[in-house]
PDB file of C-alpha atoms in Angstrom:
ATOM      1  CA  MET A   1      37.632  29.682 -18.807  1.00  0.00           C
ATOM      2  CA  ARG A   2      40.248  27.604 -17.036  1.00  0.00           C
ATOM      3  CA  PRO A   3      39.559  23.884 -16.432  1.00  0.00           C
ATOM      4  CA  TRP A   4      39.393  24.269 -12.644  1.00  0.00           C
ATOM      5  CA  ALA A   5      36.860  27.069 -13.055  1.00  0.00           C
ATOM      6  CA  LEU A   6      34.767  24.833 -15.299  1.00  0.00           C
ATOM      7  CA  VAL A   7      34.674  22.198 -12.555  1.00  0.00           C
ATOM      8  CA  LEU A   8      33.340  24.816 -10.117  1.00  0.00           C
ATOM      9  CA  VAL A   9      30.652  25.782 -12.599  1.00  0.00           C
ATOM     10  CA  LEU A  10      29.613  22.162 -13.176  1.00  0.00           C
ATOM     11  CA  TRP A  11      29.743  21.156  -9.493  1.00  0.00           C
ATOM     12  CA  PRO A  12      26.089  22.108  -8.695  1.00  0.00           C
ATOM     13  CA  VAL A  13      24.940  20.128 -11.730  1.00  0.00           C
ATOM     14  CA  LEU A  14      26.965  17.090 -10.658  1.00  0.00           C
ATOM     15  CA  ARG A  15      25.601  17.313  -7.125  1.00  0.00           C
ATOM     16  CA  ALA A  16      22.037  17.488  -8.432  1.00  0.00           C
ATOM     17  CA  ALA A  17      22.642  14.439 -10.628  1.00  0.00           C
ATOM     18  CA  ALA A  18      24.104  12.509  -7.699  1.00  0.00           C
ATOM     19  CA  GLY A  19      21.052  13.420  -5.618  1.00  0.00           C
ATOM     20  CA  GLN A  20      18.828  11.646  -8.120  1.00  0.00           C
ATOM     21  CA  LEU A  21      20.564   8.294  -7.550  1.00  0.00           C
ATOM     22  CA  PRO A  22      18.554   5.776  -5.514  1.00  0.00           C
ATOM     23  CA  ALA A  23      18.796   6.481  -1.800  1.00  0.00           C
ATOM     24  CA  LEU A  24      17.815   2.949  -0.803  1.00  0.00           C
ATOM     25  CA  PRO A  25      20.635   1.029   0.937  1.00  0.00           C
ATOM     26  CA  SER A  26      22.795  -1.521  -0.858  1.00  0.00           C
ATOM     27  CA  ILE A  27      23.343  -5.098   0.324  1.00  0.00           C
ATOM     28  CA  THR A  28      26.778  -4.069   1.639  1.00  0.00           C
ATOM     29  CA  ASN A  29      25.467  -1.148   3.690  1.00  0.00           C
ATOM     30  CA  LYS A  30      26.472  -1.877   7.295  1.00  0.00           C
ATOM     31  CA  THR A  31      23.488  -0.106   8.839  1.00  0.00           C
ATOM     32  CA  PHE A  32      21.094  -2.006   6.564  1.00  0.00           C
ATOM     33  CA  ILE A  33      22.746  -5.362   7.366  1.00  0.00           C
ATOM     34  CA  GLU A  34      22.774  -4.676  11.104  1.00  0.00           C
ATOM     35  CA  GLY A  35      19.112  -3.683  11.033  1.00  0.00           C
ATOM     36  CA  CYS A  36      17.976  -6.789   9.145  1.00  0.00           C
ATOM     37  CA  VAL A  37      19.862  -9.125  11.481  1.00  0.00           C
ATOM     38  CA  ARG A  38      19.032  -7.349  14.734  1.00  0.00           C
ATOM     39  CA  VAL A  39      15.288  -7.022  14.102  1.00  0.00           C
ATOM     40  CA  HIS A  40      14.969 -10.679  13.105  1.00  0.00           C
ATOM     41  CA  ASN A  41      16.847 -11.870  16.188  1.00  0.00           C
ATOM     42  CA  ASP A  42      14.890  -9.566  18.516  1.00  0.00           C
ATOM     43  CA  LEU A  43      11.602 -10.925  17.191  1.00  0.00           C
ATOM     44  CA  ARG A  44      12.800 -14.536  17.321  1.00  0.00           C
ATOM     45  CA  ALA A  45      13.775 -14.067  20.973  1.00  0.00           C
ATOM     46  CA  LYS A  46      10.315 -12.807  21.993  1.00  0.00           C
ATOM     47  CA  VAL A  47       8.086 -15.555  20.556  1.00  0.00           C
ATOM     48  CA  GLN A  48       5.199 -16.793  22.659  1.00  0.00           C
ATOM     49  CA  PRO A  49       5.075 -19.525  23.713  1.00  0.00           C
ATOM     50  CA  ALA A  50       8.818 -19.422  24.351  1.00  0.00           C
ATOM     51  CA  ALA A  51      11.131 -21.373  22.028  1.00  0.00           C
ATOM     52  CA  SER A  52      13.577 -23.939  23.411  1.00  0.00           C
ATOM     53  CA  ASN A  53      15.677 -24.310  20.230  1.00  0.00           C
ATOM     54  CA  MET A  54      15.556 -20.965  18.388  1.00  0.00           C
ATOM     55  CA  ARG A  55      18.784 -20.312  16.491  1.00  0.00           C
ATOM     56  CA  TYR A  56      20.549 -16.958  16.266  1.00  0.00           C
ATOM     57  CA  MET A  57      20.680 -15.487  12.744  1.00  0.00           C
ATOM     58  CA  THR A  58      23.704 -14.003  10.968  1.00  0.00           C
ATOM     59  CA  TRP A  59      24.138 -12.325   7.581  1.00  0.00           C
ATOM     60  CA  ASP A  60      24.856 -14.234   4.391  1.00  0.00           C
ATOM     61  CA  ALA A  61      26.221 -12.420   1.324  1.00  0.00           C
ATOM     62  CA  ALA A  62      25.047 -15.058  -1.163  1.00  0.00           C
ATOM     63  CA  LEU A  63      21.467 -14.916   0.119  1.00  0.00           C
ATOM     64  CA  ALA A  64      21.617 -11.116  -0.110  1.00  0.00           C
ATOM     65  CA  ARG A  65      22.700 -11.320  -3.763  1.00  0.00           C
ATOM     66  CA  THR A  66      19.842 -13.678  -4.491  1.00  0.00           C
ATOM     67  CA  ALA A  67      17.425 -11.302  -2.751  1.00  0.00           C
ATOM     68  CA  ARG A  68      18.794  -8.395  -4.784  1.00  0.00           C
ATOM     69  CA  ALA A  69      18.601 -10.284  -8.077  1.00  0.00           C
ATOM     70  CA  TRP A  70      14.966 -11.207  -7.487  1.00  0.00           C
ATOM     71  CA  ALA A  71      14.005  -7.770  -6.115  1.00  0.00           C
ATOM     72  CA  ASN A  72      15.413  -6.181  -9.270  1.00  0.00           C
ATOM     73  CA  LYS A  73      12.843  -8.063 -11.346  1.00  0.00           C
ATOM     74  CA  CYS A  74      10.176  -5.857  -9.732  1.00  0.00           C
ATOM     75  CA  ILE A  75       7.456  -8.508  -9.585  1.00  0.00           C
ATOM     76  CA  PHE A  76       5.383  -9.278  -6.512  1.00  0.00           C
ATOM     77  CA  GLU A  77       5.846 -13.040  -6.626  1.00  0.00           C
ATOM     78  CA  HIS A  78       8.127 -15.548  -4.936  1.00  0.00           C
ATOM     79  CA  ASN A  79      11.411 -16.491  -6.557  1.00  0.00           C
ATOM     80  CA  VAL A  80      10.784 -19.350  -8.991  1.00  0.00           C
ATOM     81  CA  TYR A  81      14.322 -20.675  -8.409  1.00  0.00           C
ATOM     82  CA  LEU A  82      13.996 -21.257  -4.645  1.00  0.00           C
ATOM     83  CA  ASN A  83      13.573 -25.014  -4.960  1.00  0.00           C
ATOM     84  CA  LYS A  84      16.230 -25.495  -7.628  1.00  0.00           C
ATOM     85  CA  LYS A  85      19.587 -26.768  -6.368  1.00  0.00           C
ATOM     86  CA  HIS A  86      22.326 -24.128  -6.104  1.00  0.00           C
ATOM     87  CA  GLN A  87      20.291 -21.541  -7.997  1.00  0.00           C
ATOM     88  CA  CYS A  88      19.876 -19.370  -4.887  1.00  0.00           C
ATOM     89  CA  HIS A  89      22.925 -20.346  -2.833  1.00  0.00           C
ATOM     90  CA  PRO A  90      26.238 -22.125  -3.539  1.00  0.00           C
ATOM     91  CA  ASN A  91      25.917 -24.379  -0.443  1.00  0.00           C
ATOM     92  CA  PHE A  92      22.379 -24.378   0.940  1.00  0.00           C
ATOM     93  CA  THR A  93      19.783 -26.296  -1.026  1.00  0.00           C
ATOM     94  CA  SER A  94      16.884 -25.050   1.103  1.00  0.00           C
ATOM     95  CA  VAL A  95      16.073 -21.329   0.862  1.00  0.00           C
ATOM     96  CA  GLY A  96      13.042 -19.471   2.232  1.00  0.00           C
ATOM     97  CA  GLU A  97      11.788 -16.019   1.249  1.00  0.00           C
ATOM     98  CA  ASN A  98       9.684 -13.106   2.475  1.00  0.00           C
ATOM     99  CA  ILE A  99       8.682 -10.092   0.344  1.00  0.00           C
ATOM    100  CA  TRP A 100       7.425  -6.620   1.284  1.00  0.00           C
ATOM    101  CA  VAL A 101       6.361  -3.957  -1.233  1.00  0.00           C
ATOM    102  CA  GLY A 102       5.445  -0.373  -0.439  1.00  0.00           C
ATOM    103  CA  SER A 103       6.140   3.209  -1.407  1.00  0.00           C
ATOM    104  CA  ARG A 104       9.764   4.250  -1.351  1.00  0.00           C
ATOM    105  CA  GLN A 105       9.006   6.877   1.287  1.00  0.00           C
ATOM    106  CA  ALA A 106       7.300   4.319   3.530  1.00  0.00           C
ATOM    107  CA  PHE A 107      10.140   1.778   3.506  1.00  0.00           C
ATOM    108  CA  ASN A 108      11.744   1.032   6.846  1.00  0.00           C
ATOM    109  CA  VAL A 109      13.607  -2.196   7.591  1.00  0.00           C
ATOM    110  CA  ALA A 110      12.160  -2.673  11.073  1.00  0.00           C
ATOM    111  CA  ASP A 111       8.599  -1.849  10.026  1.00  0.00           C
ATOM    112  CA  ALA A 112       8.677  -4.240   7.057  1.00  0.00           C
ATOM    113  CA  ILE A 113      10.001  -7.172   9.106  1.00  0.00           C
ATOM    114  CA  LYS A 114       7.586  -6.383  11.937  1.00  0.00           C
ATOM    115  CA  LEU A 115       4.708  -6.538   9.443  1.00  0.00           C
ATOM    116  CA  TRP A 116       5.725 -10.119   8.619  1.00  0.00           C
ATOM    117  CA  TYR A 117       5.963 -10.987  12.304  1.00  0.00           C
ATOM    118  CA  ASP A 118       2.573  -9.445  13.062  1.00  0.00           C
ATOM    119  CA  GLU A 119       0.929 -12.279  11.131  1.00  0.00           C
ATOM    120  CA  VAL A 120       1.298 -14.141  14.433  1.00  0.00           C
ATOM    121  CA  ARG A 121      -2.227 -12.967  15.210  1.00  0.00           C
ATOM    122  CA  PHE A 122      -3.466 -15.326  12.504  1.00  0.00           C
ATOM    123  CA  TYR A 123      -1.467 -18.313  13.766  1.00  0.00           C
ATOM    124  CA  THR A 124      -2.445 -20.721  16.556  1.00  0.00           C
ATOM    125  CA  PHE A 125       0.699 -22.467  17.773  1.00  0.00           C
ATOM    126  CA  ALA A 126      -1.033 -25.286  19.688  1.00  0.00           C
ATOM    127  CA  VAL A 127      -2.918 -26.614  16.679  1.00  0.00           C
ATOM    128  CA  GLN A 128      -0.517 -25.324  13.985  1.00  0.00           C
ATOM    129  CA  LYS A 129      -3.258 -23.485  12.138  1.00  0.00           C
ATOM    130  CA  CYS A 130      -3.454 -20.234  10.126  1.00  0.00           C
ATOM    131  CA  THR A 131      -6.766 -18.394   9.909  1.00  0.00           C
ATOM    132  CA  LYS A 132      -5.287 -16.038   7.271  1.00  0.00           C
ATOM    133  CA  VAL A 133      -1.829 -15.592   5.714  1.00  0.00           C
ATOM    134  CA  CYS A 134       0.856 -16.351   8.299  1.00  0.00           C
ATOM    135  CA  GLY A 135       3.712 -17.932   6.320  1.00  0.00           C
ATOM    136  CA  HIS A 136       5.818 -14.777   6.588  1.00  0.00           C
ATOM    137  CA  TYR A 137       5.615 -14.984  10.385  1.00  0.00           C
ATOM    138  CA  THR A 138       6.519 -18.662  10.541  1.00  0.00           C
ATOM    139  CA  GLN A 139       9.556 -18.084   8.323  1.00  0.00           C
ATOM    140  CA  VAL A 140      10.763 -15.199  10.500  1.00  0.00           C
ATOM    141  CA  VAL A 141      10.611 -17.467  13.571  1.00  0.00           C
ATOM    142  CA  TRP A 142      11.611 -20.769  11.924  1.00  0.00           C
ATOM    143  CA  ASP A 143      13.920 -22.441  14.449  1.00  0.00           C
ATOM    144  CA  TYR A 144      16.476 -24.003  12.061  1.00  0.00           C
ATOM    145  CA  SER A 145      16.946 -20.928   9.859  1.00  0.00           C
ATOM    146  CA  TYR A 146      20.180 -19.218  10.896  1.00  0.00           C
ATOM    147  CA  LYS A 147      21.377 -17.327   7.804  1.00  0.00           C
ATOM    148  CA  ILE A 148      19.668 -14.314   6.299  1.00  0.00           C
ATOM    149  CA  GLY A 149      20.297 -12.028   3.340  1.00  0.00           C
ATOM    150  CA  CYS A 150      18.061  -9.134   2.333  1.00  0.00           C
ATOM    151  CA  ALA A 151      17.904  -6.476  -0.376  1.00  0.00           C
ATOM    152  CA  VAL A 152      15.711  -3.542  -1.282  1.00  0.00           C
ATOM    153  CA  THR A 153      15.454  -2.019  -4.736  1.00  0.00           C
ATOM    154  CA  LEU A 154      13.548   0.827  -6.321  1.00  0.00           C
ATOM    155  CA  CYS A 155      10.939  -0.176  -8.906  1.00  0.00           C
ATOM    156  CA  LYS A 156       9.020   2.100 -11.252  1.00  0.00           C
ATOM    157  CA  GLU A 157       5.949   0.043 -10.459  1.00  0.00           C
ATOM    158  CA  VAL A 158       5.267  -3.217  -8.644  1.00  0.00           C
ATOM    159  CA  ALA A 159       2.017  -4.597  -7.233  1.00  0.00           C
ATOM    160  CA  GLY A 160       0.267  -1.472  -8.516  1.00  0.00           C
ATOM    161  CA  ILE A 161       2.536   0.840  -6.497  1.00  0.00           C
ATOM    162  CA  ARG A 162       4.551   3.450  -8.384  1.00  0.00           C
ATOM    163  CA  ASN A 163       8.100   4.316  -7.259  1.00  0.00           C
ATOM    164  CA  ALA A 164       7.959   1.291  -4.996  1.00  0.00           C
ATOM    165  CA  ALA A 165      10.519  -0.157  -2.627  1.00  0.00           C
ATOM    166  CA  ASN A 166      10.738  -3.911  -3.235  1.00  0.00           C
ATOM    167  CA  PHE A 167      12.183  -5.545  -0.093  1.00  0.00           C
ATOM    168  CA  VAL A 168      13.155  -9.230  -0.168  1.00  0.00           C
ATOM    169  CA  CYS A 169      14.704 -11.419   2.538  1.00  0.00           C
ATOM    170  CA  ASN A 170      16.030 -14.919   1.933  1.00  0.00           C
ATOM    171  CA  TYR A 171      16.614 -17.484   4.675  1.00  0.00           C
ATOM    172  CA  SER A 172      18.626 -20.694   4.977  1.00  0.00           C
ATOM    173  CA  PRO A 173      17.876 -23.365   5.774  1.00  0.00           C
ATOM    174  CA  GLY A 174      14.392 -22.463   4.593  1.00  0.00           C
ATOM    175  CA  GLY A 175      11.328 -23.004   6.738  1.00  0.00           C
ATOM    176  CA  ASN A 176       7.590 -23.530   6.491  1.00  0.00           C
ATOM    177  CA  PHE A 177       7.546 -27.308   6.440  1.00  0.00           C
ATOM    178  CA  PRO A 178       4.399 -29.026   7.800  1.00  0.00           C
ATOM    179  CA  ARG A 179       5.282 -28.694  11.492  1.00  0.00           C
ATOM    180  CA  GLN A 180       5.351 -26.049  14.214  1.00  0.00           C
ATOM    181  CA  PRO A 181       8.012 -23.379  13.544  1.00  0.00           C
ATOM    182  CA  TYR A 182       9.925 -24.167  16.758  1.00  0.00           C
ATOM    183  CA  MET A 183       9.939 -26.363  19.859  1.00  0.00           C
ATOM    184  CA  GLU A 184       8.082 -24.906  22.812  1.00  0.00           C
ATOM    185  CA  GLY A 185       9.934 -24.804  26.137  1.00  0.00           C
ATOM    186  CA  LYS A 186      12.372 -22.900  28.314  1.00  0.00           C
ATOM    187  CA  SER A 187      14.609 -20.691  26.206  1.00  0.00           C
ATOM    188  CA  CYS A 188      17.766 -22.498  24.986  1.00  0.00           C
ATOM    189  CA  SER A 189      16.855 -25.723  26.801  1.00  0.00           C
ATOM    190  CA  ASN A 190      17.036 -27.643  23.510  1.00  0.00           C
ATOM    191  CA  CYS A 191      20.010 -25.971  21.850  1.00  0.00           C
ATOM    192  CA  ALA A 192      22.340 -28.289  19.930  1.00  0.00           C
ATOM    193  CA  LYS A 193      25.560 -29.592  21.452  1.00  0.00           C
ATOM    194  CA  GLY A 194      28.262 -26.940  21.413  1.00  0.00           C
ATOM    195  CA  ASP A 195      25.764 -24.054  21.345  1.00  0.00           C
ATOM    196  CA  THR A 196      25.702 -21.204  23.810  1.00  0.00           C
ATOM    197  CA  CYS A 197      22.656 -19.164  24.849  1.00  0.00           C
ATOM    198  CA  GLU A 198      22.469 -15.459  24.108  1.00  0.00           C
ATOM    199  CA  ASN A 199      19.314 -13.398  24.485  1.00  0.00           C
ATOM    200  CA  LYS A 200      17.204 -16.586  24.460  1.00  0.00           C
ATOM    201  CA  LEU A 201      18.776 -17.743  21.175  1.00  0.00           C
ATOM    202  CA  CYS A 202      21.127 -20.640  20.432  1.00  0.00           C
ATOM    203  CA  ARG A 203      24.497 -19.519  19.066  1.00  0.00           C
ATOM    204  CA  ASN A 204      27.345 -21.530  17.596  1.00  0.00           C
ATOM    205  CA  PRO A 205      30.706 -20.219  16.253  1.00  0.00           C
ATOM    206  CA  GLU A 206      30.515 -22.424  13.163  1.00  0.00           C
ATOM    207  CA  ARG A 207      27.019 -21.294  12.236  1.00  0.00           C
ATOM    208  CA  ASP A 208      27.849 -17.661  13.009  1.00  0.00           C
ATOM    209  CA  LYS A 209      30.801 -17.485  10.603  1.00  0.00           C
ATOM    210  CA  ILE A 210      30.352 -14.804   7.962  1.00  0.00           C
ATOM    211  CA  ILE A 211      31.235 -16.083   4.473  1.00  0.00           C
ATOM    212  CA  TYR A 212      31.281 -13.633   1.556  1.00  0.00           C
ATOM    213  CA  TYR A 213      31.321 -15.975  -1.472  1.00  0.00           C
ATOM    214  CA  PRO A 214      33.147 -13.336  -3.586  1.00  0.00           C
ATOM    215  CA  ARG A 215      32.863 -15.202  -6.890  1.00  0.00           C
ATOM    216  CA  TRP A 216      29.270 -16.406  -6.610  1.00  0.00           C
ATOM    217  CA  HIS A 217      26.172 -14.762  -8.078  1.00  0.00           C
ATOM    218  CA  PRO A 218      22.781 -16.290  -8.914  1.00  0.00           C
ATOM    219  CA  PRO A 219      23.246 -18.011 -12.286  1.00  0.00           C
ATOM    220  CA  TRP A 220      19.893 -16.624 -13.481  1.00  0.00           C
ATOM    221  CA  GLU A 221      20.864 -13.006 -12.742  1.00  0.00           C
ATOM    222  CA  PHE A 222      21.166 -11.586 -16.261  1.00  0.00           C
ATOM    223  CA  ARG A 223      22.348  -8.079 -15.556  1.00  0.00           C
ATOM    224  CA  ILE A 224      25.490  -6.028 -15.083  1.00  0.00           C
ATOM    225  CA  VAL A 225      26.134  -5.634 -11.361  1.00  0.00           C
ATOM    226  CA  CYS A 226      27.132  -2.028 -10.647  1.00  0.00           C
ATOM    227  CA  ASP A 227      27.953  -1.080  -7.053  1.00  0.00           C
ATOM    228  CA  GLU A 228      28.730   2.383  -5.636  1.00  0.00           C
ATOM    229  CA  ALA A 229      32.283   2.381  -6.999  1.00  0.00           C
ATOM    230  CA  CYS A 230      30.990   1.390 -10.425  1.00  0.00           C
ATOM    231  CA  ILE A 231      28.377   4.170 -10.400  1.00  0.00           C
ATOM    232  CA  THR A 232      31.043   6.698  -9.410  1.00  0.00           C
ATOM    233  CA  LEU A 233      33.212   5.548 -12.304  1.00  0.00           C
ATOM    234  CA  VAL A 234      30.307   5.819 -14.752  1.00  0.00           C
ATOM    235  CA  VAL A 235      29.636   9.396 -13.620  1.00  0.00           C
ATOM    236  CA  LEU A 236      33.271  10.529 -13.462  1.00  0.00           C
ATOM    237  CA  ARG A 237      34.587   8.968 -16.676  1.00  0.00           C
ATOM    238  CA  PRO A 238      32.704  11.265 -19.126  1.00  0.00           C
ATOM    239  CA  LEU A 239      33.472  14.251 -16.895  1.00  0.00           C
ATOM    240  CA  LEU A 240      37.197  13.494 -16.925  1.00  0.00           C
ATOM    241  CA  MET A 241      37.136  12.970 -20.689  1.00  0.00           C
ATOM    242  CA  PHE A 242      35.407  16.321 -21.114  1.00  0.00           C
ATOM    243  CA  LEU A 243      37.933  18.061 -18.861  1.00  0.00           C
ATOM    244  CA  ALA A 244      40.784  16.461 -20.790  1.00  0.00           C
ATOM    245  CA  PHE A 245      39.294  17.789 -24.043  1.00  0.00           C
ATOM    246  CA  VAL A 246      38.986  21.261 -22.511  1.00  0.00           C
ATOM    247  CA  ALA A 247      42.567  21.122 -21.262  1.00  0.00           C
ATOM    248  CA  VAL A 248      43.876  20.162 -24.709  1.00  0.00           C
ATOM    249  CA  TYR A 249      41.839  22.974 -26.260  1.00  0.00           C
ATOM    250  CA  PHE A 250      43.306  25.587 -23.916  1.00  0.00           C
ATOM    251  CA  ILE A 251      46.842  24.277 -24.368  1.00  0.00           C
ATOM    252  CA  LYS A 252      46.540  24.496 -28.158  1.00  0.00           C
ATOM    253  CA  LYS A 253      44.975  27.966 -27.955  1.00  0.00           C
ATOM    254  CA  HIS A 254      47.546  29.503 -25.607  1.00  0.00           C
ATOM    255  CA  PHE A 255      50.672  27.773 -26.860  1.00  0.00           C
ATOM    256  CA  THR A 256      50.227  27.854 -30.634  1.00  0.00           C
ATOM    257  CA  ASN A 257      53.525  29.716 -31.049  1.00  0.00           C
ATOM    258  CA  MET A 258      55.587  27.189 -29.123  1.00  0.00           C
ATOM    259  CA  HIS A 259      58.301  25.421 -31.143  1.00  0.00           C
ATOM    260  CA  MET A 260      60.394  22.433 -30.290  1.00  0.00           C
ATOM    261  CA  CYS A 261      64.147  23.193 -30.189  1.00  0.00           C
ATOM    262  CA  THR A 262      66.986  20.701 -30.379  1.00  0.00           C
TER     263      THR A 262
END
């Protein structure tokens, strides 16, 4: 069998193996990033009573790496490093967090974030009181938070759910201090100097800058980070080595009578 024919034979097997890789989006997936940012900003713009100083959120790569590192631990608890300086972000010292866990099939970015927001029914803005859990809602609509990074990972089991999607979002500056989550009033009437108003949210070019922090990872993340390119290399390397072995075998078999002439 020729090497190219062997590749054709193995192709269905390789495709089946690739299909078993996690289908959940990575923290660099553009659709995933856009969904996390858009849904948060849409919900922040619709708060009632209206917010006069609600900031617009943009993506933050460092927060996303922190979210991924904690999600990969597959435990339904808040990150124990949130309050430790520079353990969750190279610049921000205040980081907030929301967590959603459910079946892999049930995971949807918008639905998970909306579930956090729906805790509004347990929160009374006028008296700043929760009748049940509402800290996820107040973090989603925390006025000063303007950077967000999220990640979702597949866990064999977490919170009693098998094959679970563990979805984590981190926010900076973090919220949930002992005050109302935002200032009530006409939308954008209390934006900071230099801000513009867009869809009832305060925007600023400096805050909106996207920084990628290429050399930073959470210092407590003890694992080998393997992205899509890395996974491809891991899959292809043994295949290429096998094909090289096959090629050498066929060359030796068909050209045993070749002699070097000078």
